[in-house]
XYZ file of C-alpha atoms in Angstrom:
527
model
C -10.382 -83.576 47.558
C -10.556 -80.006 46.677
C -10.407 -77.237 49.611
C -12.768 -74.924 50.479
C -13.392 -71.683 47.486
C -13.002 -69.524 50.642
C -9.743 -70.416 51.659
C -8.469 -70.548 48.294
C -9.729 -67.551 47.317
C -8.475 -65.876 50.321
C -4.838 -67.397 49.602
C -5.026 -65.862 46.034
C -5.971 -62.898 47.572
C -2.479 -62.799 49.608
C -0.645 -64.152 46.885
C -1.601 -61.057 45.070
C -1.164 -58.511 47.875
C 2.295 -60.274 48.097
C 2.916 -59.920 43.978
C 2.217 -56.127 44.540
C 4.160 -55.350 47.673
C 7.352 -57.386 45.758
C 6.596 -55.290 42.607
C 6.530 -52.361 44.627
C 10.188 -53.122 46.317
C 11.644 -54.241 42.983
C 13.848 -52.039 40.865
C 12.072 -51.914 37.681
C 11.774 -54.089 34.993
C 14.407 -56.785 34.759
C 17.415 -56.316 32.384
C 17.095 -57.913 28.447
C 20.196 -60.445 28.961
C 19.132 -62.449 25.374
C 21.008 -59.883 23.559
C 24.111 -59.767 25.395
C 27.161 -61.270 24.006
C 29.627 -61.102 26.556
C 29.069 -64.325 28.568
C 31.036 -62.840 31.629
C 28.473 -59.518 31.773
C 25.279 -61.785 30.930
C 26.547 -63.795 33.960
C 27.107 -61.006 36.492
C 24.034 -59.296 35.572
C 21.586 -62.466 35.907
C 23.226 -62.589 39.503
C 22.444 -59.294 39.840
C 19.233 -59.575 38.912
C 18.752 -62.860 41.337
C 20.125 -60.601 44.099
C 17.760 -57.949 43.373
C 14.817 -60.506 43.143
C 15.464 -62.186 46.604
C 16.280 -58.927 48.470
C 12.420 -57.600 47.118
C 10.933 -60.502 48.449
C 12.860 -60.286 51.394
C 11.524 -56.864 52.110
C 7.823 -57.529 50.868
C 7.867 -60.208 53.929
C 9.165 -58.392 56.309
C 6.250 -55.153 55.472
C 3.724 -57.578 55.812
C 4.993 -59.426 58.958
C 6.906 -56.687 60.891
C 5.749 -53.370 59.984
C 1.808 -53.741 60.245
C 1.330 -49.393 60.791
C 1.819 -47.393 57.935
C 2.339 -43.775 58.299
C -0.338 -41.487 56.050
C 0.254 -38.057 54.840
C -3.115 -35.680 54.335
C -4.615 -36.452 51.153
C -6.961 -33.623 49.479
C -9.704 -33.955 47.377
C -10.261 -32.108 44.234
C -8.564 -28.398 43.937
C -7.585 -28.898 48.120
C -4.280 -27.919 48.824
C -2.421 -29.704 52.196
C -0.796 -26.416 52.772
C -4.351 -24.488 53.174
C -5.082 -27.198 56.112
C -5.433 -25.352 59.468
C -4.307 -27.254 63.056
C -8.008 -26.023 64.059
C -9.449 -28.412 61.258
C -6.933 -31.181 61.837
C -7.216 -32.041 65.305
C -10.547 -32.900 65.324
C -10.263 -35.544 62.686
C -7.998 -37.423 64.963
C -7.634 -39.806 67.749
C -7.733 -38.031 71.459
C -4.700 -39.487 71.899
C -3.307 -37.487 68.832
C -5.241 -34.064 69.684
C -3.533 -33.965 73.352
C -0.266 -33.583 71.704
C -0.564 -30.654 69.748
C -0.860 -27.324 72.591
C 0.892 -24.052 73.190
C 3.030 -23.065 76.009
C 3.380 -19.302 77.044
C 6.311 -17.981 78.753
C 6.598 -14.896 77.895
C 9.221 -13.645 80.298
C 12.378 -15.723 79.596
C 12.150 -16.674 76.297
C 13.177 -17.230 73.140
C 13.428 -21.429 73.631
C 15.116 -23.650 71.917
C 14.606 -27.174 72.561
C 15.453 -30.832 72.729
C 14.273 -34.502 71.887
C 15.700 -37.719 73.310
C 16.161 -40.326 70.644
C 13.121 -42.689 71.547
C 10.976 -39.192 71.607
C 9.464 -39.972 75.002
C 11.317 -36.719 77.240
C 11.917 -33.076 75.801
C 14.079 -30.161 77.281
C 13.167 -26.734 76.641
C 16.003 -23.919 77.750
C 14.845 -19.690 77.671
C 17.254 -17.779 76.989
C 16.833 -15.804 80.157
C 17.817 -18.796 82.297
C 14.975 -21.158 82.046
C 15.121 -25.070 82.428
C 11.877 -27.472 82.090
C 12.078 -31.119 81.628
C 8.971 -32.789 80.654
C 7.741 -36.195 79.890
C 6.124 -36.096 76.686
C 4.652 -39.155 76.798
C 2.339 -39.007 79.972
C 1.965 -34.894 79.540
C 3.649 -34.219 82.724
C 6.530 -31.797 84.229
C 9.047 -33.869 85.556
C 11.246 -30.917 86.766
C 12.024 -27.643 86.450
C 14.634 -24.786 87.770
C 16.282 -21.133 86.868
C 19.870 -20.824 86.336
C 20.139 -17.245 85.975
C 22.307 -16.906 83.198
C 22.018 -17.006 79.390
C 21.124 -20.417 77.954
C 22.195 -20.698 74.269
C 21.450 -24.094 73.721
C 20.513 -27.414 75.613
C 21.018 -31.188 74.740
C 20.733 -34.364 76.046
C 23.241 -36.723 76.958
C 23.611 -41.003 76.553
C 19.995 -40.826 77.928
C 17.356 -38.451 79.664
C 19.389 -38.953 83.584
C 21.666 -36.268 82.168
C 21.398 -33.169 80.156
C 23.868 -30.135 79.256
C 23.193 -26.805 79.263
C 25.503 -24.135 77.634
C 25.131 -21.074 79.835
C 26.569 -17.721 79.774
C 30.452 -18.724 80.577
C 30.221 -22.458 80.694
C 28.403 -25.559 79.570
C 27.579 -27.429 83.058
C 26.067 -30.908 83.018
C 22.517 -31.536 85.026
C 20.611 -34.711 86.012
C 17.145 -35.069 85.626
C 16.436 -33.797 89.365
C 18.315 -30.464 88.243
C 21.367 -31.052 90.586
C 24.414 -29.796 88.970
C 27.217 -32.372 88.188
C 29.893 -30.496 86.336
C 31.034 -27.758 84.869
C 32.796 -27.741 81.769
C 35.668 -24.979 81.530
C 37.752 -26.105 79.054
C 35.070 -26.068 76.554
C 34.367 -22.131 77.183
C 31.333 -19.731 76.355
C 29.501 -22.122 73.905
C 27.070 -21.240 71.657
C 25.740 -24.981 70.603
C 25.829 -27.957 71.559
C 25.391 -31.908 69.884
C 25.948 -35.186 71.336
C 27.402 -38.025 69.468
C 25.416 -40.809 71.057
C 27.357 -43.841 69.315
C 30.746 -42.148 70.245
C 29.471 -40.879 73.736
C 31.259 -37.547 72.740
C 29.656 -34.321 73.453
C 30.817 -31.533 71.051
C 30.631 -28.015 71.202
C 31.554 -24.658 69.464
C 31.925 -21.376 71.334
C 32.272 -17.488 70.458
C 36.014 -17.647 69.594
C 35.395 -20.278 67.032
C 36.597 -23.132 68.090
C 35.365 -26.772 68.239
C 35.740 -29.426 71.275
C 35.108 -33.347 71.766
C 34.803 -34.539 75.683
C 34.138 -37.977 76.052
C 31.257 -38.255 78.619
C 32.077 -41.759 79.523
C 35.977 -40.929 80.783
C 35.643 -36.909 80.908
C 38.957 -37.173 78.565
C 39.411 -34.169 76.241
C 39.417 -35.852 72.984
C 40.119 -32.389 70.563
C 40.403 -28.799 70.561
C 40.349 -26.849 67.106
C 40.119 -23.671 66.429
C 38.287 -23.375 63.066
C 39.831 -20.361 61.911
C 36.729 -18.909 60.257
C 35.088 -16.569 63.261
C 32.230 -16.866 65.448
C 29.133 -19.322 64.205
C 26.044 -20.201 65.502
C 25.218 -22.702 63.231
C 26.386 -26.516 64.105
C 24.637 -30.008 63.039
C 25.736 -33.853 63.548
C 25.293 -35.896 60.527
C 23.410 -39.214 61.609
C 25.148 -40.831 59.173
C 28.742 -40.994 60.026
C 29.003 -38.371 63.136
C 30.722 -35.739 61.110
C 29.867 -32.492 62.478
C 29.087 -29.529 60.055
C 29.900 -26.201 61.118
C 27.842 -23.030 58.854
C 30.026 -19.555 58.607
C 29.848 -16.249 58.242
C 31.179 -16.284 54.088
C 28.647 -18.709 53.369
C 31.178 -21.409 54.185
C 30.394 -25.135 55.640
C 33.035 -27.099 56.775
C 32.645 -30.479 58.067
C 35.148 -31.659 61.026
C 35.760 -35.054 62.694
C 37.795 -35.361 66.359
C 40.669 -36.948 64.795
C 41.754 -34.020 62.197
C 43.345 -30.764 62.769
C 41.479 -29.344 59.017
C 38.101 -29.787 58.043
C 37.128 -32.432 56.058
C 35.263 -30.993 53.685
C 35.030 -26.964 52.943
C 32.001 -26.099 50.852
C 30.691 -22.474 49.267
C 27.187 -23.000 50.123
C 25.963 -19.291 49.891
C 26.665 -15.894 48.779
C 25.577 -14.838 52.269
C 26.338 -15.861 56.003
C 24.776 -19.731 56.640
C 22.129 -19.525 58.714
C 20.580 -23.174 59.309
C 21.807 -26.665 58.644
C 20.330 -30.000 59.006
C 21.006 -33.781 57.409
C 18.617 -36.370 56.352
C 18.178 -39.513 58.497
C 20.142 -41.412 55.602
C 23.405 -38.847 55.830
C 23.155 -38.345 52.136
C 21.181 -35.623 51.841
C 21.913 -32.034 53.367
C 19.551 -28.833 53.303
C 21.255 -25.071 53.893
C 20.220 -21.774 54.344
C 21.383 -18.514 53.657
C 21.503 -14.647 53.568
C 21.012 -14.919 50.224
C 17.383 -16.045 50.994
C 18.018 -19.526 49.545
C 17.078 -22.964 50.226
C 19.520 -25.542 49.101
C 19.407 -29.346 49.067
C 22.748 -31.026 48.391
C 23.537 -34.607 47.538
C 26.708 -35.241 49.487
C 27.768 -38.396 47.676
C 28.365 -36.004 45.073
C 28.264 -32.600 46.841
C 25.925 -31.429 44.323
C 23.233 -29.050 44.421
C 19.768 -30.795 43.802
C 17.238 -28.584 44.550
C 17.291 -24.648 45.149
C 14.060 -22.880 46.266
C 14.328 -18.824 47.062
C 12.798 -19.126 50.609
C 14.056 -17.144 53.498
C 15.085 -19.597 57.050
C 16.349 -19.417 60.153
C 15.936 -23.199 61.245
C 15.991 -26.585 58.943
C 14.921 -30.186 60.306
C 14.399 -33.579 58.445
C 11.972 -35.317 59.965
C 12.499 -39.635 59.954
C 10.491 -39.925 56.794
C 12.011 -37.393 54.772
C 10.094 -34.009 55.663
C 12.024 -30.547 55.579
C 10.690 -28.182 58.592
C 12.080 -24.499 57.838
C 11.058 -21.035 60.142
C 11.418 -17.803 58.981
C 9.780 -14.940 61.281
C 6.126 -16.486 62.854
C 5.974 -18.586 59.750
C 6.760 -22.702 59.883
C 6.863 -24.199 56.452
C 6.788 -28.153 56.165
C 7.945 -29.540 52.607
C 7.376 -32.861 51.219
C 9.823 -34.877 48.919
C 7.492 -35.550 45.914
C 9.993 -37.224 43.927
C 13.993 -37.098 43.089
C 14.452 -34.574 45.815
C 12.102 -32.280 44.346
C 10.444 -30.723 47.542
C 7.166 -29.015 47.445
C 5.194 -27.335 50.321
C 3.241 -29.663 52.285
C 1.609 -27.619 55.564
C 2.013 -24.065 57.027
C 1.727 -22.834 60.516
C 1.611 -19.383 61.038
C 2.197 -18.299 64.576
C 0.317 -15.537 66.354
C 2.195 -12.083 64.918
C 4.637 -10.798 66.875
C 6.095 -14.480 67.600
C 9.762 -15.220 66.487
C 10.529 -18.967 65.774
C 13.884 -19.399 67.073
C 14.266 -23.432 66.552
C 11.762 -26.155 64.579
C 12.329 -30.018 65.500
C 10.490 -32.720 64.937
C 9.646 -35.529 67.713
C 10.873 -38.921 66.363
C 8.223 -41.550 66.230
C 5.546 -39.127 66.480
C 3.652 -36.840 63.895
C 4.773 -33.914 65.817
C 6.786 -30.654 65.294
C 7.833 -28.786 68.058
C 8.410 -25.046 67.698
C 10.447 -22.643 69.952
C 10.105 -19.047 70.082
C 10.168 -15.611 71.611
C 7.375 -16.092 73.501
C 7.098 -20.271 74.915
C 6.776 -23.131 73.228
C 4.521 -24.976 70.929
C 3.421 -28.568 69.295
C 2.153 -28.882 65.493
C 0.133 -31.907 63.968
C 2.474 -32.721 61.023
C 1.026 -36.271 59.419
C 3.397 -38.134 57.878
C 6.423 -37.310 59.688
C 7.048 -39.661 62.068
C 8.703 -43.594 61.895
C 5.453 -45.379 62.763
C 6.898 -48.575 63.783
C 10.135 -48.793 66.174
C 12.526 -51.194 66.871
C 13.047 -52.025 70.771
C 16.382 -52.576 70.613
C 16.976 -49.336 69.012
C 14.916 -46.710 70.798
C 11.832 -47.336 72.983
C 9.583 -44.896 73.712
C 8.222 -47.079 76.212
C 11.120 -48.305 78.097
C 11.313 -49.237 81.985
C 14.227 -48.440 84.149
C 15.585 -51.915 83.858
C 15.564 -51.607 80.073
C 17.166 -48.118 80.136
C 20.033 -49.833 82.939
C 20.350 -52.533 80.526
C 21.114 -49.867 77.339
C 23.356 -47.466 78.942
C 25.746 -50.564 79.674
C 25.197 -51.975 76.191
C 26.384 -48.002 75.150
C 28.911 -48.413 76.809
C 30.106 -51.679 75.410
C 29.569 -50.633 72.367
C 31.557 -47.618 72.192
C 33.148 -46.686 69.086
C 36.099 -45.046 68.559
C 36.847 -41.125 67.642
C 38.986 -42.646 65.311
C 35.872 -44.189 63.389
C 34.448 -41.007 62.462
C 35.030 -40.432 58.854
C 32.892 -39.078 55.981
C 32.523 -42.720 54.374
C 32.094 -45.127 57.619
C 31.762 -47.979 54.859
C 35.451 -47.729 54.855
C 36.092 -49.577 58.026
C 36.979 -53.328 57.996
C 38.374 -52.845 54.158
C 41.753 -52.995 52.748
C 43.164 -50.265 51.330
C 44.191 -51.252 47.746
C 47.665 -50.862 46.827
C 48.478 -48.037 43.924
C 49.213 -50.290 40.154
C 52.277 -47.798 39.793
C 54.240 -47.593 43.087
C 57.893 -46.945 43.282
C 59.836 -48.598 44.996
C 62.283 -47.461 47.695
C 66.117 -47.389 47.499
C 66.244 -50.400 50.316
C 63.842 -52.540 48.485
C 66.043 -52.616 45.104
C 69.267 -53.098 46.929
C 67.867 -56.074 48.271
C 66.411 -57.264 45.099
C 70.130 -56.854 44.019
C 71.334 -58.782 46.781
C 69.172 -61.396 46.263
C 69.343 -61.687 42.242
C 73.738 -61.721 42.672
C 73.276 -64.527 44.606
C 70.703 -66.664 42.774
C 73.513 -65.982 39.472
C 76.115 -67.089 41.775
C 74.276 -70.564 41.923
C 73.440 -71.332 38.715
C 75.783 -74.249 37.237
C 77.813 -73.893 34.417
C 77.664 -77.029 32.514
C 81.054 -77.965 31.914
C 81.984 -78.811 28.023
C 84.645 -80.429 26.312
C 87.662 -79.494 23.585
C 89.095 -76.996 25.834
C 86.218 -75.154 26.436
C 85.370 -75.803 29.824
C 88.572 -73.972 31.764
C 87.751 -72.225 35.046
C 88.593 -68.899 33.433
C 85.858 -68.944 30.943
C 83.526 -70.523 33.510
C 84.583 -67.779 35.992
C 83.806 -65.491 33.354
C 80.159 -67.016 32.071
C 79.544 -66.537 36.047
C 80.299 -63.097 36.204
C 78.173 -62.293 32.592
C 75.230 -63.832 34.220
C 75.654 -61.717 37.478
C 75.728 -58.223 35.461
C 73.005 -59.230 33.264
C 70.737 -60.081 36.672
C 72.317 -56.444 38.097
C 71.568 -54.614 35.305
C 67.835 -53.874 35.096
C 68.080 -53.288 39.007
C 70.542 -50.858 38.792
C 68.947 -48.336 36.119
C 65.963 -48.440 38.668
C 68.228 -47.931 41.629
C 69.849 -44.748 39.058
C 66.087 -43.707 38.667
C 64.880 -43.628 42.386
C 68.333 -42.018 43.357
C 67.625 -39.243 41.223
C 70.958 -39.836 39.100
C 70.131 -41.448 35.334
C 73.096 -42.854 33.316
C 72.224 -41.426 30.457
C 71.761 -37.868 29.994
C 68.969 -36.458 27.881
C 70.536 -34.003 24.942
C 68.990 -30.877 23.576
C 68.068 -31.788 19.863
C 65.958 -29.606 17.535
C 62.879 -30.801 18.738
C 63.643 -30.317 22.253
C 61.900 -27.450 23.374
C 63.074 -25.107 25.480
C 62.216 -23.089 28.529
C 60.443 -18.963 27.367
C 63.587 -17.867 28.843
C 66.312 -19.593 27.013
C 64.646 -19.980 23.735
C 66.228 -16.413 22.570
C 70.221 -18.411 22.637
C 68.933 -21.663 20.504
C 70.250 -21.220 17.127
C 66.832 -21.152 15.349
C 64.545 -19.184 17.781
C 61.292 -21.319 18.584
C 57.911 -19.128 17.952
């Protein structure tokens, strides 16, 4: 009995949708293995290929299942350009819900602000320079608290979660709580400039005006390192997502990358011709945008550290959003760029702010199509489509979660806890064996007991004993000792070699050829 045409044709319908999303997870078209003689490589590439095959399906299913939203970017029509669309002509072609996010906030007396995100995106901290602290809710669009310190603020971050916050102030970063009551003080860190939080580490790290770098551990309060970088005052300090290496921008166009458990960076890079002036790293960790005084843009592939990409483009903040967008400032100006293929970024949107506004930080909100922008004069919230993860995972970060669930995390954190001793550029490194070097020499010890051991085992061979005389214990005293020296004797020129004393001594012959200054005494003088 046949089914219904409606149900069939809708389950052709899926089977199609499913052919598509597979095609569009797969890597191409599938190797020609008919060719291939090599039975061994025609065997590891159709497993190859099999792995590739199941791991596209495996993804198609889980698009369809687990991530129903799908983030959209603007699309124009015709000769439109995305970076001619206005926030005026935006907001009205979305939800209410959307609109509300996007406002401006003017303090003009203590600004410029510079601002912070919690990782779910639900609570942002903005910090004026002259001393002022608002926490906010961003979520339900209310203040949650807000205070005066009356000192410099250079930079603000939060901590395992939004109950804590520090704030580097004019001599000291000091830790808050969300009510504003101050917990500690920080001394040893000294007058720091920027701040970062390794959240899978629980290390806070900082850099101050003589240069030099700190880890505190903000579960113990231990002081995990001290460094002084040796390369002057800088400003300019990210976290890579990717494997919690921090990077550090200088003054000589220099970018060295540091982790808690070395006394020298990492990596040192020549980035610019001029002083670095902004930083950031893609979600992945392979990916890594500078700028300079040079008025360049560069993207660098760190599995290679490789430029990609360089555009001449004044900034004085970089941020990649969760989906791959590049926010950059440069004066009242806020320039979003869009990867349109093999790192090749183009301009997407621009936000001019009123003139006279200086953009001092850009970041983006994570799960949300928002930028947020601080500068001389407040703070304010672009529409940026596209940017934002549109589907989260609750174990993760959740923008939505209760008190219980937040309890519940912060323990987990704490369980959890890695290591400063994990950091390191290729975390993929961890739970491997380091492979032993094909030419290793061995040391003096090892050879004498190789020695040891071969003397005996030609002590124990048996001399089978012969007739007519020729079996007397002299000779067989003597066949014992010619198979000891021939056992000793290929262990001994290697214990000669790793001594540093050959037997044999190399001669000068005519084709030897000598050292510039002794070649004057040989008896025909080498040209």
């Amino acid at each position: 009995m046949e089914g219904d045409p409606r149900e069939r044709e809708n389950r052709r319908g899926s089977l199609d949708e499913m052919e598509m999303k597979v095609a569009r997870f797969s890597r191409g078209k599938a190797a020609n293995l008919g060719d291939l003689r090599d039975k061994k490589l025609k065997g590891q590439l159709a497993g190859k290929e099999k792995l590739i095959g199941v791991s596209a399906k495996a993804a198609a299913q889980a698009e369809k299942w687990l991530l129903p939203s799908v983030g959209g970017y603007l699309e124009p029509e015709g000769l439109e350009k995305t970076y001619r669309f206005e926030q005026w002509s935006i907001l009205p072609k979305v939800d209410i819900g959307s609109s509300r996010k996007s406002f401006d906030m003017i303090l003009p007396v203590f600004g410029p602000y510079t601002l912070e995100y919690t990782p779910n995106g639900r609570y942002m901290i903005v910090g004026g320079r002259k001393g002022h602290i608002a926490f906010m809710d961003m979520l339900n669009m209310e203040l949650i608290n807000e205070f005066e310190v009356k000192e410099t603020v250079c930079d603000v971050a939060f901590l395992q979660n939004e109950q804590l916050f520090a704030v580097a102030q004019r001599k000291y970063p000091y830790i808050y709580n969300r009510h504003g009551t101050e917990i500690h003080c920080l001394k040893e860190h000294g007058k720091s400039l920027k701040l970062q939080f390794l959240d899978k580490h629980l290390l806070l790290a900082s850099i101050n005006s003589y240069g030099q770098l700190h880890y505190q551990d903000m579960s113990t309060g231990e002081m995990v390192a001290n460094y002084s970088t040796g390369l002057g005052r800088t400003d300019v300090m990210r976290v890579n997502p990717y494997n919690a290496v921090i990077g550090l921008g200088h003054a000589r166009g220099k970018l060295t990358m540091w982790k808690p458990t070395s006394v020298k960076p990492l990596v040192t890079m020549l980035c610019h011709k001029g002083s670095l002036t902004a930083v950031a790293f893609d979600r992945g960790g392979h990916l890594m945008a500078t700028a300079g005084g040079d008025q360049k843009i560069k993207i660098w592939d760190l599995r290679k550290f490789e430029v990609v990409h360089s555009y001449t483009a004044r900034a004085q903040s970089l941020d990649f959003s969760q989906k791959g967008l590049l926010a950059s400032s440069n004066g009242s100006l806020v320039e979003i760029y869009r990867d349109c293929g093999g790192q090749d970024y183009k301009i997407y949107m621009k936000h001019r702010m009123v003139k006279g506004y200086q953009v001092g930080k850009v970041l983006f909100r994570p799960y949300e199509d928002i930028c947020g922008i601080g500068h001389s004069m407040g703070f304010s919230s672009m529409l940026v489509p596209g940017s934002g993860e549109p589907n989260f995972d609750t174990f993760v970060d959740n923008p939505m979660e209760t008190g219980k669930q937040r309890r519940e995390k912060e323990v987990q954190a704490l369980l959890d806890k890695l290591q400063p001793e994990t950091i390191m550029l290729d975390p993929d490194v961890i739970a491997t064996v380091r492979q032993l070097k094909k030419k290793q020499k061995k040391t003096k010890k090892e050879i004498e007991g190789e020695i040891e051991g071969a003397v005996e085992a030609a002590k124990n061979i048996r001399v089978k004993k012969k007739t007519k005389g020729r079996s007397k214990p002299s000779r067989r005293a003597k066949k014992k000792e010619e198979e000891v020296l021939r056992a000793k004797r290929p262990l001994l020129d290697q214990h000669k070699e790793a001594s540093g004393h050959p037997d044999k001594k190399l001669r000068i012959g005519d084709d030897t050829e000598l050292p510039k200054a002794l070649q004057r005494f040989a008896k025909n003088r080498q040209s």
